[in-house]
Amino acid sequence: MDVESYTDIESCMNEVYSTVGFVCKNLNDVLKDILGPNCIEHYNFGADVVELKKEIGKLQENISFFVVRNQSNIQSDMQKVKLTNSLEILEEKYKYLQNEWDKQQEHMGNLLDELHDLRLKVKTQSSYSATLGATLGQLLWKVTKDPNSVESLLCMDKIPELFCIANGALSCYVETYRNEMPSFCTDEAKFILSIIGSVANIAACSEGRNIMVTDPNGKELILCMLEVMPRVPDDSGDSLQRVLMMSLYNISINERGHVLVQNDSTIWHTITRYILNDRSPQLKLIALRLLLSLTVHIISRDIYEKMMSTIPLKEIEELKNTTDAEIRLMAVDIIKNIHQAEQNVKKEKRLFQTNDPKFCRLKNDTFCCNDPKSTNQYNSLIYNAVSK
C-alpha cells in the first residue's frame, strides 16, 4: 500500500469520526427538546433517558477510541511507507555510486599501470642519460686538459650553453645529494666532476676565464659555485669541493673574476673551513692558493674587515714553519699580503694600492687589470684527474 492510499483512509476516518460526533450531538439535542424535565417526570422515562445518555456517551468514547487508534496506526504505517520509499531511493543511489566507484577503481588501476610503465621508462632514460653524460663529460674533460684544444673550443658559440648546462647540473646535483654525495664510481658523480672539471680547465687559460666572467651564463655559473660550496658535505663531497675550489682559483686570476669572488659573502668562511680541515691535504693546499690569490689585492676596506674577522690567521702563521715547502711559501706570502692590507687601512687610504704598474685604481674602489694574467703570481690549475 502506498502513501496516497493511507492518506485517503486517514481522510475517510476523520470524516466518519466527524459525522458520528455530529450525530451524537444531534441526538442529545433532540432528547433535550422532546423530553424536557416535565415530560420525563410525566411519562416516567427518567431512568431510560439516563441509560440512553450513558449508552450514547459510551458510543462516543468507542468511536473516538477507534478513530484515534486507527489514525495512529495509519500514521505509523504512512511513516513506514515513507521510510521504505526513502530506503529504496537510497538503495538506488548506493547502486549508482557503487557502479561509479567500480569504474573509478578500474580507471585508477589503469593509471597506476601507466605510472609504473612511465617510471620504468624514466628510470631507463635517466640511467642512459647519466651514462651518456658521464661518457661525454669525461671526453670533454680530457680534451680541455690541452690548452690548444681549449682555444679551439672557445672559438665555438656553444661555450655559453656549456656554462648554462654546468650551472643547472651543479645546482640540481648539490640540492639532491646535499646530505651524502654518491660514490665516485657512479655515473652521476663522474658526470658532475667531469663537467665542472672541464669548466675549471677552460678557466685555466686567459681567454677562457675572460669569457667566463663576461658572459651572463658564465657569471651565473660562478655565482652558483660560490653559493653551493658551503652546502657540499665533507668526506663524500671532497672531490667536488676540490674541483670547485680549483675553478674559483682560476677565475680569481682574472681581474673581474677576482672582484666577483672577493665580493661573495661566504667565500672567507669556505676558505677557512678547508684550511682548518686536515682530512684532505690537497683541498687545504687549493684553499691556501685561493686565499693567496684573493689577498694579493683587497678591493675595499669592507672586504678587508670581513676577511680579518673570518680567516684563521693564527693557523696560517703556524704554516710558515711547516715542512711542506709549497705550503710554507704560500703562508709567508699570505701573511705579507695581509700586512700590506693592514698598512693601507692604518694609513686610511681610500683605495688599496699595488706595486704592479699594470693595475690602475678605479672610482668604485676596485682594480682594473690591463693584463688578465697578471693578477696572481701563481699559474692557473689544470684539473688533470677525476679522482677521489
PDB file of N, CA and C in Angstrom, residues 24 27-28 31-32 45-60:
ATOM      1  N   CYS A  24     -24.214  12.209  17.283  1.00  0.00           N
ATOM      2  CA  CYS A  24     -24.381  12.095  18.742  1.00  0.00           C
ATOM      3  C   CYS A  24     -24.821  13.419  19.354  1.00  0.00           C
ATOM      4  N   LEU A  27     -28.483  13.895  18.589  1.00  0.00           N
ATOM      5  CA  LEU A  27     -29.330  13.043  19.427  1.00  0.00           C
ATOM      6  C   LEU A  27     -29.494  13.659  20.808  1.00  0.00           C
ATOM      7  N   ASN A  28     -28.443  14.172  21.372  1.00  0.00           N
ATOM      8  CA  ASN A  28     -28.552  14.823  22.690  1.00  0.00           C
ATOM      9  C   ASN A  28     -29.475  16.022  22.632  1.00  0.00           C
ATOM     10  N   LEU A  31     -33.147  14.819  22.285  1.00  0.00           N
ATOM     11  CA  LEU A  31     -33.669  14.326  23.558  1.00  0.00           C
ATOM     12  C   LEU A  31     -33.974  15.483  24.496  1.00  0.00           C
ATOM     13  N   LYS A  32     -33.126  16.489  24.494  1.00  0.00           N
ATOM     14  CA  LYS A  32     -33.390  17.641  25.359  1.00  0.00           C
ATOM     15  C   LYS A  32     -34.644  18.384  24.932  1.00  0.00           C
ATOM     16  N   PHE A  45     -39.937   8.500  32.132  1.00  0.00           N
ATOM     17  CA  PHE A  45     -38.854   7.997  31.255  1.00  0.00           C
ATOM     18  C   PHE A  45     -37.480   8.308  31.806  1.00  0.00           C
ATOM     19  N   GLY A  46     -37.436   8.800  32.988  1.00  0.00           N
ATOM     20  CA  GLY A  46     -36.152   9.287  33.517  1.00  0.00           C
ATOM     21  C   GLY A  46     -35.053   8.236  33.491  1.00  0.00           C
ATOM     22  N   ALA A  47     -35.360   7.058  33.983  1.00  0.00           N
ATOM     23  CA  ALA A  47     -34.331   6.001  34.050  1.00  0.00           C
ATOM     24  C   ALA A  47     -33.887   5.585  32.664  1.00  0.00           C
ATOM     25  N   ASP A  48     -34.833   5.539  31.723  1.00  0.00           N
ATOM     26  CA  ASP A  48     -34.460   5.134  30.356  1.00  0.00           C
ATOM     27  C   ASP A  48     -33.606   6.193  29.668  1.00  0.00           C
ATOM     28  N   VAL A  49     -33.990   7.449  29.919  1.00  0.00           N
ATOM     29  CA  VAL A  49     -33.207   8.528  29.291  1.00  0.00           C
ATOM     30  C   VAL A  49     -31.785   8.547  29.832  1.00  0.00           C
ATOM     31  N   VAL A  50     -31.679   8.397  31.131  1.00  0.00           N
ATOM     32  CA  VAL A  50     -30.345   8.366  31.732  1.00  0.00           C
ATOM     33  C   VAL A  50     -29.512   7.235  31.137  1.00  0.00           C
ATOM     34  N   GLU A  51     -30.182   6.084  30.991  1.00  0.00           N
ATOM     35  CA  GLU A  51     -29.463   4.945  30.412  1.00  0.00           C
ATOM     36  C   GLU A  51     -29.065   5.203  28.967  1.00  0.00           C
ATOM     37  N   LEU A  52     -30.001   5.873  28.230  1.00  0.00           N
ATOM     38  CA  LEU A  52     -29.705   6.194  26.835  1.00  0.00           C
ATOM     39  C   LEU A  52     -28.529   7.154  26.724  1.00  0.00           C
ATOM     40  N   LYS A  53     -28.481   8.143  27.637  1.00  0.00           N
ATOM     41  CA  LYS A  53     -27.355   9.086  27.634  1.00  0.00           C
ATOM     42  C   LYS A  53     -26.039   8.373  27.901  1.00  0.00           C
ATOM     43  N   LYS A  54     -26.108   7.390  28.825  1.00  0.00           N
ATOM     44  CA  LYS A  54     -24.883   6.642  29.109  1.00  0.00           C
ATOM     45  C   LYS A  54     -24.407   5.872  27.884  1.00  0.00           C
ATOM     46  N   GLU A  55     -25.393   5.253  27.189  1.00  0.00           N
ATOM     47  CA  GLU A  55     -25.037   4.483  26.009  1.00  0.00           C
ATOM     48  C   GLU A  55     -24.475   5.383  24.919  1.00  0.00           C
ATOM     49  N   ILE A  56     -25.096   6.554  24.778  1.00  0.00           N
ATOM     50  CA  ILE A  56     -24.585   7.499  23.761  1.00  0.00           C
ATOM     51  C   ILE A  56     -23.164   7.931  24.106  1.00  0.00           C
ATOM     52  N   GLY A  57     -22.927   8.181  25.398  1.00  0.00           N
ATOM     53  CA  GLY A  57     -21.575   8.571  25.825  1.00  0.00           C
ATOM     54  C   GLY A  57     -20.546   7.487  25.541  1.00  0.00           C
ATOM     55  N   LYS A  58     -20.955   6.216  25.877  1.00  0.00           N
ATOM     56  CA  LYS A  58     -20.046   5.104  25.583  1.00  0.00           C
ATOM     57  C   LYS A  58     -19.792   4.982  24.090  1.00  0.00           C
ATOM     58  N   LEU A  59     -20.892   5.203  23.298  1.00  0.00           N
ATOM     59  CA  LEU A  59     -20.732   5.121  21.853  1.00  0.00           C
ATOM     60  C   LEU A  59     -19.726   6.177  21.357  1.00  0.00           C
ATOM     61  N   GLN A  60     -19.840   7.382  21.905  1.00  0.00           N
ATOM     62  CA  GLN A  60     -18.886   8.436  21.521  1.00  0.00           C
ATOM     63  C   GLN A  60     -17.446   8.057  21.892  1.00  0.00           C
TER      64      GLN A  60
END
